[in-house]
mmCIF file of C-alpha atoms in Angstrom:
data_model
loop_
_atom_site.group_PDB
_atom_site.id
_atom_site.type_symbol
_atom_site.label_atom_id
_atom_site.label_comp_id
_atom_site.label_asym_id
_atom_site.label_seq_id
_atom_site.Cartn_x
_atom_site.Cartn_y
_atom_site.Cartn_z
ATOM 1 C CA MET A 909 -92.062 15.319 24.717
ATOM 2 C CA ASN A 910 -94.189 16.223 21.698
ATOM 3 C CA LEU A 911 -95.526 13.099 19.964
ATOM 4 C CA HIS A 912 -95.251 14.596 16.473
ATOM 5 C CA GLU A 913 -91.617 15.565 16.987
ATOM 6 C CA PHE A 914 -90.925 12.016 18.193
ATOM 7 C CA LEU A 915 -92.637 9.974 15.474
ATOM 8 C CA ILE A 916 -90.688 8.919 12.405
ATOM 9 C CA SER A 917 -91.805 10.876 9.333
ATOM 10 C CA PRO A 918 -94.314 9.107 7.035
ATOM 11 C CA ASP A 919 -91.718 9.309 4.251
ATOM 12 C CA GLU A 920 -89.083 7.434 6.260
ATOM 13 C CA SER A 921 -91.590 4.982 7.719
ATOM 14 C CA ALA A 922 -92.968 4.068 4.280
ATOM 15 C CA ARG A 923 -89.515 3.354 2.843
ATOM 16 C CA ARG A 924 -88.449 0.762 5.381
ATOM 17 C CA GLU A 925 -87.488 -2.445 3.606
ATOM 18 C CA GLY A 926 -88.113 -6.039 4.609
ATOM 19 C CA PRO A 927 -88.281 -9.528 3.067
ATOM 20 C CA HIS A 928 -91.216 -10.052 0.675
ATOM 21 C CA ASN A 929 -92.482 -6.511 1.254
ATOM 22 C CA LYS A 930 -94.212 -6.380 -2.102
ATOM 23 C CA ILE A 931 -96.854 -8.515 -0.408
ATOM 24 C CA VAL A 932 -96.089 -8.542 3.338
ATOM 25 C CA MET A 933 -96.265 -4.930 4.470
ATOM 26 C CA SER A 934 -95.405 -5.614 8.121
ATOM 27 C CA SER A 935 -95.024 -8.309 10.784
ATOM 28 C CA ARG A 936 -96.171 -8.005 14.381
ATOM 29 C CA VAL A 937 -95.940 -10.111 17.540
ATOM 30 C CA ARG A 938 -97.997 -9.016 20.533
ATOM 31 C CA LEU A 939 -98.016 -10.355 24.087
ATOM 32 C CA ALA A 940 -100.785 -9.853 26.658
ATOM 33 C CA ARG A 941 -99.732 -9.763 30.305
ATOM 34 C CA ASN A 942 -101.418 -8.853 33.598
ATOM 35 C CA LEU A 943 -100.140 -8.135 37.090
ATOM 36 C CA LYS A 944 -100.783 -10.724 39.778
ATOM 37 C CA GLY A 945 -103.464 -9.657 42.258
ATOM 38 C CA ALA A 946 -104.679 -6.627 40.272
ATOM 39 C CA ALA A 947 -108.114 -6.382 38.643
ATOM 40 C CA PHE A 948 -108.233 -6.447 34.847
ATOM 41 C CA PRO A 949 -108.515 -2.906 33.394
ATOM 42 C CA GLY A 950 -112.144 -3.411 32.344
ATOM 43 C CA TRP A 951 -113.110 -4.273 35.933
ATOM 44 C CA ALA A 952 -110.754 -1.940 37.808
ATOM 45 C CA LYS A 953 -111.826 1.422 39.155
ATOM 46 C CA LYS A 954 -109.981 4.556 38.067
ATOM 47 C CA ALA A 955 -107.765 4.635 41.178
ATOM 48 C CA GLU A 956 -106.780 0.984 40.638
ATOM 49 C CA ARG A 957 -105.921 1.603 36.983
ATOM 50 C CA ILE A 958 -103.758 4.586 37.916
ATOM 51 C CA LYS A 959 -101.959 2.497 40.554
ATOM 52 C CA THR A 960 -101.296 -0.264 38.015
ATOM 53 C CA LEU A 961 -100.102 2.271 35.442
ATOM 54 C CA GLU A 962 -97.685 3.771 37.971
ATOM 55 C CA ALA A 963 -96.254 0.316 38.681
ATOM 56 C CA ILE A 964 -95.868 -0.753 35.056
ATOM 57 C CA ARG A 965 -94.740 2.405 33.262
ATOM 58 C CA PRO A 966 -91.327 2.851 34.985
ATOM 59 C CA ALA A 967 -90.522 -0.839 34.433
ATOM 60 C CA ILE A 968 -91.132 -0.500 30.702
ATOM 61 C CA GLU A 969 -89.211 2.784 30.461
ATOM 62 C CA SER A 970 -86.202 1.106 32.103
ATOM 63 C CA LEU A 971 -85.870 -1.529 29.357
ATOM 64 C CA PRO A 972 -82.679 -1.121 27.258
ATOM 65 C CA GLN A 973 -84.854 -1.202 24.131
ATOM 66 C CA MET A 974 -86.783 1.806 25.429
ATOM 67 C CA GLU A 975 -83.862 4.210 25.745
ATOM 68 C CA ASP A 976 -84.962 7.680 24.550
ATOM 69 C CA CYS A 977 -88.565 6.436 24.306
ATOM 70 C CA PHE A 978 -91.858 8.308 24.116
ATOM 71 C CA SER A 979 -93.907 7.687 27.269
ATOM 72 C CA GLU A 980 -97.245 9.314 28.069
ATOM 73 C CA THR A 981 -100.594 8.781 29.756
ATOM 74 C CA MET A 982 -103.577 8.577 27.431
ATOM 75 C CA ASP A 983 -105.366 11.508 29.085
ATOM 76 C CA ASN A 984 -102.450 13.753 28.087
ATOM 77 C CA LEU A 985 -102.793 12.867 24.406
ATOM 78 C CA THR A 986 -105.214 14.717 22.168
ATOM 79 C CA LEU A 987 -107.815 12.925 20.074
ATOM 80 C CA LEU A 988 -105.737 13.804 17.007
ATOM 81 C CA ASP A 989 -102.613 12.280 18.603
ATOM 82 C CA LYS A 990 -104.487 9.066 19.316
ATOM 83 C CA ASN A 991 -105.957 8.816 15.828
ATOM 84 C CA ILE A 992 -102.528 9.313 14.250
ATOM 85 C CA LEU A 993 -101.190 6.459 16.386
ATOM 86 C CA VAL A 994 -104.081 4.269 15.211
ATOM 87 C CA GLU A 995 -103.395 5.156 11.566
ATOM 88 C CA ARG A 996 -99.733 4.222 12.109
ATOM 89 C CA HIS A 997 -100.869 0.870 13.635
ATOM 90 C CA LEU A 998 -99.013 1.673 16.855
ATOM 91 C CA ILE A 999 -102.103 1.440 19.082
ATOM 92 C CA SER A 1000 -105.534 -0.154 18.788
ATOM 93 C CA ARG A 1001 -108.775 1.749 18.344
ATOM 94 C CA GLU A 1002 -109.776 0.456 21.772
ATOM 95 C CA HIS A 1003 -106.703 2.010 23.365
ATOM 96 C CA ALA A 1004 -107.355 5.305 21.577
ATOM 97 C CA ALA A 1005 -110.620 5.500 23.530
ATOM 98 C CA LYS A 1006 -108.784 5.257 26.890
ATOM 99 C CA ASN A 1007 -108.036 8.204 29.151
ATOM 100 C CA ALA A 1008 -106.868 8.463 32.795
ATOM 101 C CA GLY A 1009 -105.265 5.276 34.091
ATOM 102 C CA SER A 1010 -103.958 4.126 30.702
ATOM 103 C CA GLY A 1011 -100.642 4.856 29.017
ATOM 104 C CA LEU A 1012 -98.307 4.264 26.128
ATOM 105 C CA VAL A 1013 -94.558 3.700 25.689
ATOM 106 C CA ILE A 1014 -92.915 3.596 22.220
ATOM 107 C CA ASN A 1015 -89.233 3.162 21.424
ATOM 108 C CA ARG A 1016 -87.381 5.560 19.134
ATOM 109 C CA GLU A 1017 -87.385 3.156 16.151
ATOM 110 C CA GLU A 1018 -91.136 2.437 16.523
ATOM 111 C CA THR A 1019 -90.309 -1.262 16.567
ATOM 112 C CA LEU A 1020 -91.495 -1.820 20.158
ATOM 113 C CA CYS A 1021 -94.712 -0.364 21.548
ATOM 114 C CA VAL A 1022 -96.478 -1.073 24.843
ATOM 115 C CA MET A 1023 -100.099 -0.188 25.602
ATOM 116 C CA ILE A 1024 -100.754 -0.019 29.340
ATOM 117 C CA ASN A 1025 -104.264 -0.793 30.613
ATOM 118 C CA GLU A 1026 -105.905 -1.495 27.279
ATOM 119 C CA GLU A 1027 -107.872 -4.756 27.643
ATOM 120 C CA ASP A 1028 -104.966 -6.209 29.648
ATOM 121 C CA HIS A 1029 -102.488 -4.440 31.904
ATOM 122 C CA LEU A 1030 -99.818 -4.799 29.221
ATOM 123 C CA ARG A 1031 -100.231 -5.247 25.494
ATOM 124 C CA MET A 1032 -96.667 -5.157 24.206
ATOM 125 C CA GLN A 1033 -95.911 -5.510 20.528
ATOM 126 C CA ALA A 1034 -92.848 -5.768 18.327
ATOM 127 C CA LEU A 1035 -93.145 -4.599 14.715
ATOM 128 C CA ARG A 1036 -90.952 -5.203 11.670
ATOM 129 C CA PRO A 1037 -91.264 -4.346 7.943
ATOM 130 C CA GLY A 1038 -91.873 -7.246 5.557
ATOM 131 C CA LEU A 1039 -91.977 -10.887 6.623
ATOM 132 C CA GLN A 1040 -89.964 -10.914 9.868
ATOM 133 C CA LEU A 1041 -92.103 -12.803 12.360
ATOM 134 C CA LYS A 1042 -89.157 -14.620 13.940
ATOM 135 C CA GLN A 1043 -87.227 -11.371 14.418
ATOM 136 C CA ALA A 1044 -90.285 -9.694 15.944
ATOM 137 C CA TRP A 1045 -90.800 -12.689 18.248
ATOM 138 C CA GLN A 1046 -87.178 -12.611 19.431
ATOM 139 C CA ALA A 1047 -87.453 -8.881 20.203
ATOM 140 C CA ILE A 1048 -90.681 -9.144 22.200
ATOM 141 C CA ASP A 1049 -89.525 -12.304 24.006
ATOM 142 C CA GLN A 1050 -86.409 -10.480 25.177
ATOM 143 C CA ALA A 1051 -88.460 -7.530 26.467
ATOM 144 C CA ASP A 1052 -90.916 -9.910 28.174
ATOM 145 C CA SER A 1053 -88.111 -11.798 29.941
ATOM 146 C CA ARG A 1054 -86.652 -8.551 31.283
ATOM 147 C CA LEU A 1055 -90.053 -7.333 32.486
ATOM 148 C CA GLU A 1056 -90.691 -10.599 34.341
ATOM 149 C CA LYS A 1057 -87.738 -9.737 36.557
ATOM 150 C CA LYS A 1058 -89.356 -6.416 37.477
ATOM 151 C CA LEU A 1059 -93.090 -7.272 37.542
ATOM 152 C CA GLU A 1060 -95.004 -10.291 38.856
ATOM 153 C CA PHE A 1061 -97.382 -11.489 36.151
ATOM 154 C CA ALA A 1062 -100.608 -13.428 36.712
ATOM 155 C CA PHE A 1063 -99.681 -16.999 35.765
ATOM 156 C CA THR A 1064 -100.653 -20.559 36.660
ATOM 157 C CA PRO A 1065 -98.931 -23.784 35.546
ATOM 158 C CA GLU A 1066 -102.271 -25.171 34.303
ATOM 159 C CA MET A 1067 -103.585 -22.140 32.397
ATOM 160 C CA GLY A 1068 -100.446 -20.170 31.596
ATOM 161 C CA TYR A 1069 -100.693 -16.361 31.530
ATOM 162 C CA LEU A 1070 -104.090 -15.116 32.686
ATOM 163 C CA THR A 1071 -105.759 -12.600 30.379
ATOM 164 C CA ALA A 1072 -108.946 -10.521 30.293
ATOM 165 C CA CYS A 1073 -110.177 -12.356 27.177
ATOM 166 C CA PRO A 1074 -110.142 -16.190 27.248
ATOM 167 C CA THR A 1075 -108.898 -16.320 23.624
ATOM 168 C CA ASN A 1076 -105.545 -14.900 24.804
ATOM 169 C CA LEU A 1077 -105.179 -17.321 27.715
ATOM 170 C CA GLY A 1078 -102.016 -19.425 27.863
ATOM 171 C CA THR A 1079 -99.117 -17.882 25.984
ATOM 172 C CA GLY A 1080 -100.926 -14.560 25.510
ATOM 173 C CA ILE A 1081 -99.312 -14.295 22.085
ATOM 174 C CA ARG A 1082 -100.882 -12.858 18.938
ATOM 175 C CA VAL A 1083 -98.747 -13.219 15.820
ATOM 176 C CA SER A 1084 -99.882 -11.323 12.732
ATOM 177 C CA ALA A 1085 -98.845 -9.947 9.370
ATOM 178 C CA MET A 1086 -100.378 -7.283 7.161
ATOM 179 C CA LEU A 1087 -100.674 -8.505 3.576
ATOM 180 C CA HIS A 1088 -101.361 -6.635 0.338
ATOM 181 C CA LEU A 1089 -103.383 -9.058 -1.818
ATOM 182 C CA PRO A 1090 -104.795 -7.185 -4.854
ATOM 183 C CA GLY A 1091 -104.146 -10.114 -7.198
ATOM 184 C CA LEU A 1092 -106.327 -12.501 -5.218
ATOM 185 C CA VAL A 1093 -109.040 -9.833 -4.947
ATOM 186 C CA LEU A 1094 -109.001 -9.056 -8.702
ATOM 187 C CA ALA A 1095 -109.088 -12.782 -9.519
ATOM 188 C CA GLU A 1096 -112.032 -13.197 -7.103
ATOM 189 C CA GLN A 1097 -110.131 -15.854 -5.167
ATOM 190 C CA ILE A 1098 -109.834 -13.986 -1.871
ATOM 191 C CA ASN A 1099 -112.946 -15.474 -0.206
ATOM 192 C CA GLN A 1100 -111.768 -18.992 -1.009
ATOM 193 C CA ILE A 1101 -108.347 -18.185 0.465
ATOM 194 C CA ILE A 1102 -109.875 -16.660 3.619
ATOM 195 C CA GLN A 1103 -112.008 -19.759 4.174
ATOM 196 C CA ALA A 1104 -108.967 -22.011 3.758
ATOM 197 C CA VAL A 1105 -106.953 -19.910 6.227
ATOM 198 C CA ASN A 1106 -109.829 -19.933 8.740
ATOM 199 C CA LYS A 1107 -109.921 -23.743 8.592
ATOM 200 C CA LEU A 1108 -106.277 -23.734 9.676
ATOM 201 C CA GLY A 1109 -107.307 -21.948 12.871
ATOM 202 C CA LEU A 1110 -106.127 -18.515 11.766
ATOM 203 C CA ALA A 1111 -108.076 -15.262 11.618
ATOM 204 C CA VAL A 1112 -108.236 -12.872 8.655
ATOM 205 C CA ARG A 1113 -109.229 -9.287 9.447
ATOM 206 C CA GLY A 1114 -109.244 -5.849 7.860
ATOM 207 C CA LEU A 1115 -106.744 -2.994 7.878
ATOM 208 C CA HIS A 1116 -107.288 -1.988 11.528
ATOM 209 C CA GLY A 1117 -107.987 -5.437 12.952
ATOM 210 C CA GLU A 1118 -111.140 -7.053 14.220
ATOM 211 C CA GLY A 1119 -114.393 -5.733 12.766
ATOM 212 C CA THR A 1120 -112.748 -3.494 10.151
ATOM 213 C CA GLU A 1121 -112.755 -3.465 6.353
ATOM 214 C CA ALA A 1122 -109.896 -4.714 4.188
ATOM 215 C CA LEU A 1123 -109.318 -1.240 2.739
ATOM 216 C CA GLY A 1124 -106.680 -1.068 0.049
ATOM 217 C CA ASN A 1125 -106.822 -4.869 -0.343
ATOM 218 C CA VAL A 1126 -104.865 -5.105 2.921
ATOM 219 C CA PHE A 1127 -105.611 -8.073 5.180
ATOM 220 C CA GLN A 1128 -104.311 -8.996 8.624
ATOM 221 C CA VAL A 1129 -103.675 -12.702 9.201
ATOM 222 C CA SER A 1130 -103.120 -13.883 12.779
ATOM 223 C CA ASN A 1131 -103.331 -16.908 15.088
ATOM 224 C CA GLN A 1132 -106.562 -17.406 17.042
ATOM 225 C CA MET A 1133 -105.543 -19.919 19.708
ATOM 226 C CA THR A 1134 -102.919 -19.143 22.330
ATOM 227 C CA LEU A 1135 -103.431 -22.088 24.685
ATOM 228 C CA GLY A 1136 -101.884 -25.540 24.259
ATOM 229 C CA GLU A 1137 -99.157 -24.527 21.793
ATOM 230 C CA ASN A 1138 -95.825 -22.870 22.576
ATOM 231 C CA GLU A 1139 -94.855 -19.484 21.157
ATOM 232 C CA ALA A 1140 -92.160 -20.724 18.776
ATOM 233 C CA ASP A 1141 -94.567 -23.244 17.227
ATOM 234 C CA ILE A 1142 -97.255 -20.568 16.739
ATOM 235 C CA VAL A 1143 -94.723 -18.285 15.014
ATOM 236 C CA GLU A 1144 -93.461 -21.118 12.802
ATOM 237 C CA ARG A 1145 -96.972 -22.245 11.832
ATOM 238 C CA LEU A 1146 -98.052 -18.744 10.817
ATOM 239 C CA ASN A 1147 -94.781 -18.239 8.954
ATOM 240 C CA LYS A 1148 -95.506 -21.325 6.824
ATOM 241 C CA VAL A 1149 -99.051 -20.168 6.041
ATOM 242 C CA LEU A 1150 -97.793 -16.706 5.083
ATOM 243 C CA SER A 1151 -95.217 -18.235 2.733
ATOM 244 C CA GLN A 1152 -98.063 -20.088 1.011
ATOM 245 C CA LEU A 1153 -100.145 -16.898 0.779
ATOM 246 C CA ILE A 1154 -97.195 -15.045 -0.768
ATOM 247 C CA GLU A 1155 -96.875 -17.813 -3.349
ATOM 248 C CA HIS A 1156 -100.632 -17.725 -4.083
ATOM 249 C CA GLU A 1157 -100.561 -13.956 -4.577
ATOM 250 C CA GLU A 1158 -97.466 -14.076 -6.803
ATOM 251 C CA ASN A 1159 -98.940 -16.876 -8.928
ATOM 252 C CA THR A 1160 -102.273 -15.081 -9.226
ATOM 253 C CA ARG A 1161 -100.589 -11.854 -10.362
ATOM 254 C CA ALA A 1162 -98.626 -13.826 -12.978
ATOM 255 C CA MET A 1163 -101.811 -15.572 -14.139
ATOM 256 C CA LEU A 1164 -103.682 -12.263 -14.461
ATOM 257 C CA LEU A 1165 -100.851 -10.711 -16.469
ATOM 258 C CA ASP A 1166 -100.734 -13.765 -18.724
ATOM 259 C CA LYS A 1167 -104.462 -14.378 -19.177
ATOM 260 C CA LYS A 1168 -106.083 -10.993 -18.533
ATOM 261 C CA PRO A 1169 -103.459 -8.265 -19.039
ATOM 262 C CA LYS A 1170 -105.977 -5.707 -20.327
ATOM 263 C CA VAL A 1171 -108.200 -6.226 -17.283
ATOM 264 C CA VAL A 1172 -105.197 -5.566 -15.017
ATOM 265 C CA PHE A 1173 -104.167 -2.528 -17.062
ATOM 266 C CA ASN A 1174 -107.729 -1.189 -17.000
ATOM 267 C CA HIS A 1175 -107.950 -1.356 -13.202
ATOM 268 C CA ILE A 1176 -104.531 0.231 -12.699
ATOM 269 C CA GLY A 1177 -105.005 2.861 -15.415
ATOM 270 C CA ARG A 1178 -108.375 3.930 -14.002
ATOM 271 C CA ALA A 1179 -106.882 4.123 -10.497
ATOM 272 C CA TYR A 1180 -104.051 6.349 -11.739
ATOM 273 C CA GLY A 1181 -106.481 8.520 -13.718
ATOM 274 C CA ILE A 1182 -108.710 9.208 -10.721
ATOM 275 C CA LEU A 1183 -105.904 9.714 -8.202
ATOM 276 C CA ALA A 1184 -103.951 12.062 -10.499
ATOM 277 C CA ASN A 1185 -106.955 14.126 -11.575
ATOM 278 C CA ALA A 1186 -109.691 14.072 -8.914
ATOM 279 C CA HIS A 1187 -110.622 17.281 -7.101
ATOM 280 C CA SER A 1188 -112.478 15.530 -4.279
ATOM 281 C CA ILE A 1189 -111.832 12.015 -3.019
ATOM 282 C CA SER A 1190 -112.652 10.081 0.167
ATOM 283 C CA SER A 1191 -110.151 8.238 2.329
ATOM 284 C CA LYS A 1192 -111.735 4.874 1.511
ATOM 285 C CA GLU A 1193 -111.632 5.409 -2.262
ATOM 286 C CA THR A 1194 -108.066 6.702 -2.026
ATOM 287 C CA MET A 1195 -106.808 3.605 -0.215
ATOM 288 C CA ASN A 1196 -108.510 1.245 -2.652
ATOM 289 C CA LEU A 1197 -107.074 3.094 -5.665
ATOM 290 C CA LEU A 1198 -103.593 3.424 -4.126
ATOM 291 C CA SER A 1199 -103.644 -0.351 -3.712
ATOM 292 C CA LEU A 1200 -103.963 -0.698 -7.491
ATOM 293 C CA MET A 1201 -101.201 1.852 -8.047
ATOM 294 C CA ARG A 1202 -98.996 -0.134 -5.671
ATOM 295 C CA LEU A 1203 -99.698 -3.219 -7.767
ATOM 296 C CA GLY A 1204 -98.837 -1.202 -10.891
ATOM 297 C CA ALA A 1205 -95.522 -0.141 -9.370
ATOM 298 C CA ASP A 1206 -94.749 -3.747 -8.380
ATOM 299 C CA ILE A 1207 -95.322 -5.133 -11.888
ATOM 300 C CA GLY A 1208 -93.469 -2.334 -13.691
ATOM 301 C CA LEU A 1209 -96.270 -0.129 -15.052
ATOM 302 C CA PHE A 1210 -94.817 2.879 -13.212
ATOM 303 C CA PRO A 1211 -91.052 2.400 -13.658
ATOM 304 C CA GLU A 1212 -90.226 5.800 -12.147
ATOM 305 C CA VAL A 1213 -92.357 5.246 -9.015
ATOM 306 C CA GLU A 1214 -90.950 3.760 -5.823
ATOM 307 C CA ARG A 1215 -93.348 1.625 -3.843
ATOM 308 C CA GLY A 1216 -92.388 3.823 -0.896
ATOM 309 C CA LEU A 1217 -94.180 6.804 -2.467
ATOM 310 C CA VAL A 1218 -97.442 4.866 -2.650
ATOM 311 C CA ASP A 1219 -96.998 3.550 0.910
ATOM 312 C CA GLU A 1220 -96.342 7.099 2.118
ATOM 313 C CA LEU A 1221 -99.575 8.259 0.448
ATOM 314 C CA PHE A 1222 -101.366 5.402 2.226
ATOM 315 C CA ILE A 1223 -100.339 7.088 5.490
ATOM 316 C CA VAL A 1224 -100.590 10.823 4.809
ATOM 317 C CA THR A 1225 -103.994 10.747 3.086
ATOM 318 C CA GLN A 1226 -105.723 9.224 6.116
ATOM 319 C CA PRO A 1227 -107.997 11.632 8.062
ATOM 320 C CA ALA A 1228 -105.863 12.297 11.161
ATOM 321 C CA HIS A 1229 -102.658 12.793 9.150
ATOM 322 C CA LEU A 1230 -104.442 15.259 6.865
ATOM 323 C CA GLN A 1231 -105.789 17.057 9.917
ATOM 324 C CA LYS A 1232 -102.282 17.304 11.356
ATOM 325 C CA LYS A 1233 -100.749 18.568 8.095
ATOM 326 C CA PHE A 1234 -103.191 21.448 7.790
ATOM 327 C CA SER A 1235 -103.242 22.195 11.537
ATOM 328 C CA GLU A 1236 -106.924 22.973 11.694
ATOM 329 C CA LYS A 1237 -110.197 21.231 12.312
ATOM 330 C CA LEU A 1238 -111.479 19.923 9.002
ATOM 331 C CA GLY A 1239 -114.861 18.517 8.043
ATOM 332 C CA ALA A 1240 -115.130 15.430 5.829
ATOM 333 C CA GLU A 1241 -115.780 17.467 2.677
ATOM 334 C CA GLU A 1242 -112.799 19.735 3.346
ATOM 335 C CA ARG A 1243 -110.577 16.687 3.879
ATOM 336 C CA ASP A 1244 -111.759 15.188 0.592
ATOM 337 C CA LEU A 1245 -110.796 18.385 -1.266
ATOM 338 C CA LEU A 1246 -107.395 18.723 0.409
ATOM 339 C CA ARG A 1247 -106.662 15.011 -0.058
ATOM 340 C CA ALA A 1248 -107.307 15.345 -3.799
ATOM 341 C CA ASP A 1249 -105.064 18.426 -3.982
ATOM 342 C CA MET A 1250 -102.264 16.515 -2.265
ATOM 343 C CA LEU A 1251 -102.625 13.494 -4.557
ATOM 344 C CA ARG A 1252 -102.609 15.599 -7.729
ATOM 345 C CA GLU A 1253 -99.474 17.402 -6.560
ATOM 346 C CA ARG A 1254 -97.563 14.288 -5.460
ATOM 347 C CA LEU A 1255 -98.520 12.278 -8.556
ATOM 348 C CA SER A 1256 -97.949 15.072 -11.090
ATOM 349 C CA PRO A 1257 -94.435 13.804 -12.012
ATOM 350 C CA VAL A 1258 -95.757 10.263 -12.518
ATOM 351 C CA LYS A 1259 -96.324 9.330 -16.150
ATOM 352 C CA ARG A 1260 -99.514 7.497 -16.969
ATOM 353 C CA PRO A 1261 -99.079 3.770 -17.689
ATOM 354 C CA ASN A 1262 -98.471 2.891 -21.341
ATOM 355 C CA PRO A 1263 -100.482 0.001 -22.877
ATOM 356 C CA LYS A 1264 -97.388 -0.987 -24.895
ATOM 357 C CA GLN A 1265 -95.804 -2.128 -21.640
ATOM 358 C CA LEU A 1266 -98.368 -4.920 -21.356
ATOM 359 C CA ALA A 1267 -96.435 -7.214 -23.711
ATOM 360 C CA GLN A 1268 -93.378 -7.021 -21.443
ATOM 361 C CA LEU A 1269 -95.217 -7.482 -18.162
ATOM 362 C CA ARG A 1270 -94.454 -10.795 -16.525
ATOM 363 C CA MET A 1271 -94.461 -11.303 -12.771
ATOM 364 C CA ALA A 1272 -91.372 -13.143 -11.527
ATOM 365 C CA PRO A 1273 -91.501 -14.473 -7.947
ATOM 366 C CA GLU A 1274 -89.895 -11.989 -5.586
ATOM 367 C CA LYS A 1275 -86.536 -12.911 -4.145
ATOM 368 C CA PRO A 1276 -86.225 -12.581 -0.358
ATOM 369 C CA SER A 1277 -84.360 -9.483 0.763
ATOM 370 C CA SER A 1278 -80.981 -10.092 2.321
#
């Protein structure tokens, strides 16, 4: 099956709705599991990895949630395929570097994805739009329970599930959410917030996880410890912290609009001006400016713009998606030119923000989606 025929279009993906999705772009729960008696992927030889892959892949494909799934070995995917999956947050950068002996299974809705022989034999993750950690946890827990009937996982009563990295030992769970926090960044409060979150035993990372930048003012918040606390408690604890972060971001946006409306308008107006008129623009600059346009859409400066349009541009302006659209190998300079062309075209119907709107701008706390 062709990956690009299988994947949901960027347009449809960007317009998925979820609770608090002005701020929480997505929720994810990931479980790490390993087969009993088999070497971890980083230690296993190629033949061992292939054997493990052949044992795991059919079990995953047989899950009810994986009906009509996409299933492939990493050596059969092109570099472009892998990079598109990374840009969609369906696989890690580490898994994109894998070849023979590693694999991938994704369900039709792109809400359940399993990486085989990444750092662990299985890295299975459930994804949901907006703040839906509990729903993601229920989905992955159900898949995990079914797999335990088909595969024997490495587990001890004292240590829990055994994993390649000690930080995943125990439950093997990593609960995370991707947050859009431009208000806290503009108010220069983000470092203070990150420090406070770190003290609670949580990690704050960039757009693509550990070691990456927070492009587009997007931050990933996740648990760090997986041992000594059960899964439901970890999910509940992170959910409470995320609710506080949502409140902080909403309050900061309201404060900025009340105390510094012209500063907010200046940032958003400049972002619109560059995006709608540039003839060459990098991926990094695009994401940072789209973040400000997303904020503008959220607070009513672009009444005719759906947030989904901005989120779609977040996806399609990234390097691999551009490469795929133009079906040819492109250098960085060529991508910058084509990216600018695309932005000018897509934003041409969008009217520039009007300073007169500033008097009406007030940020009301978002109501949870039903």
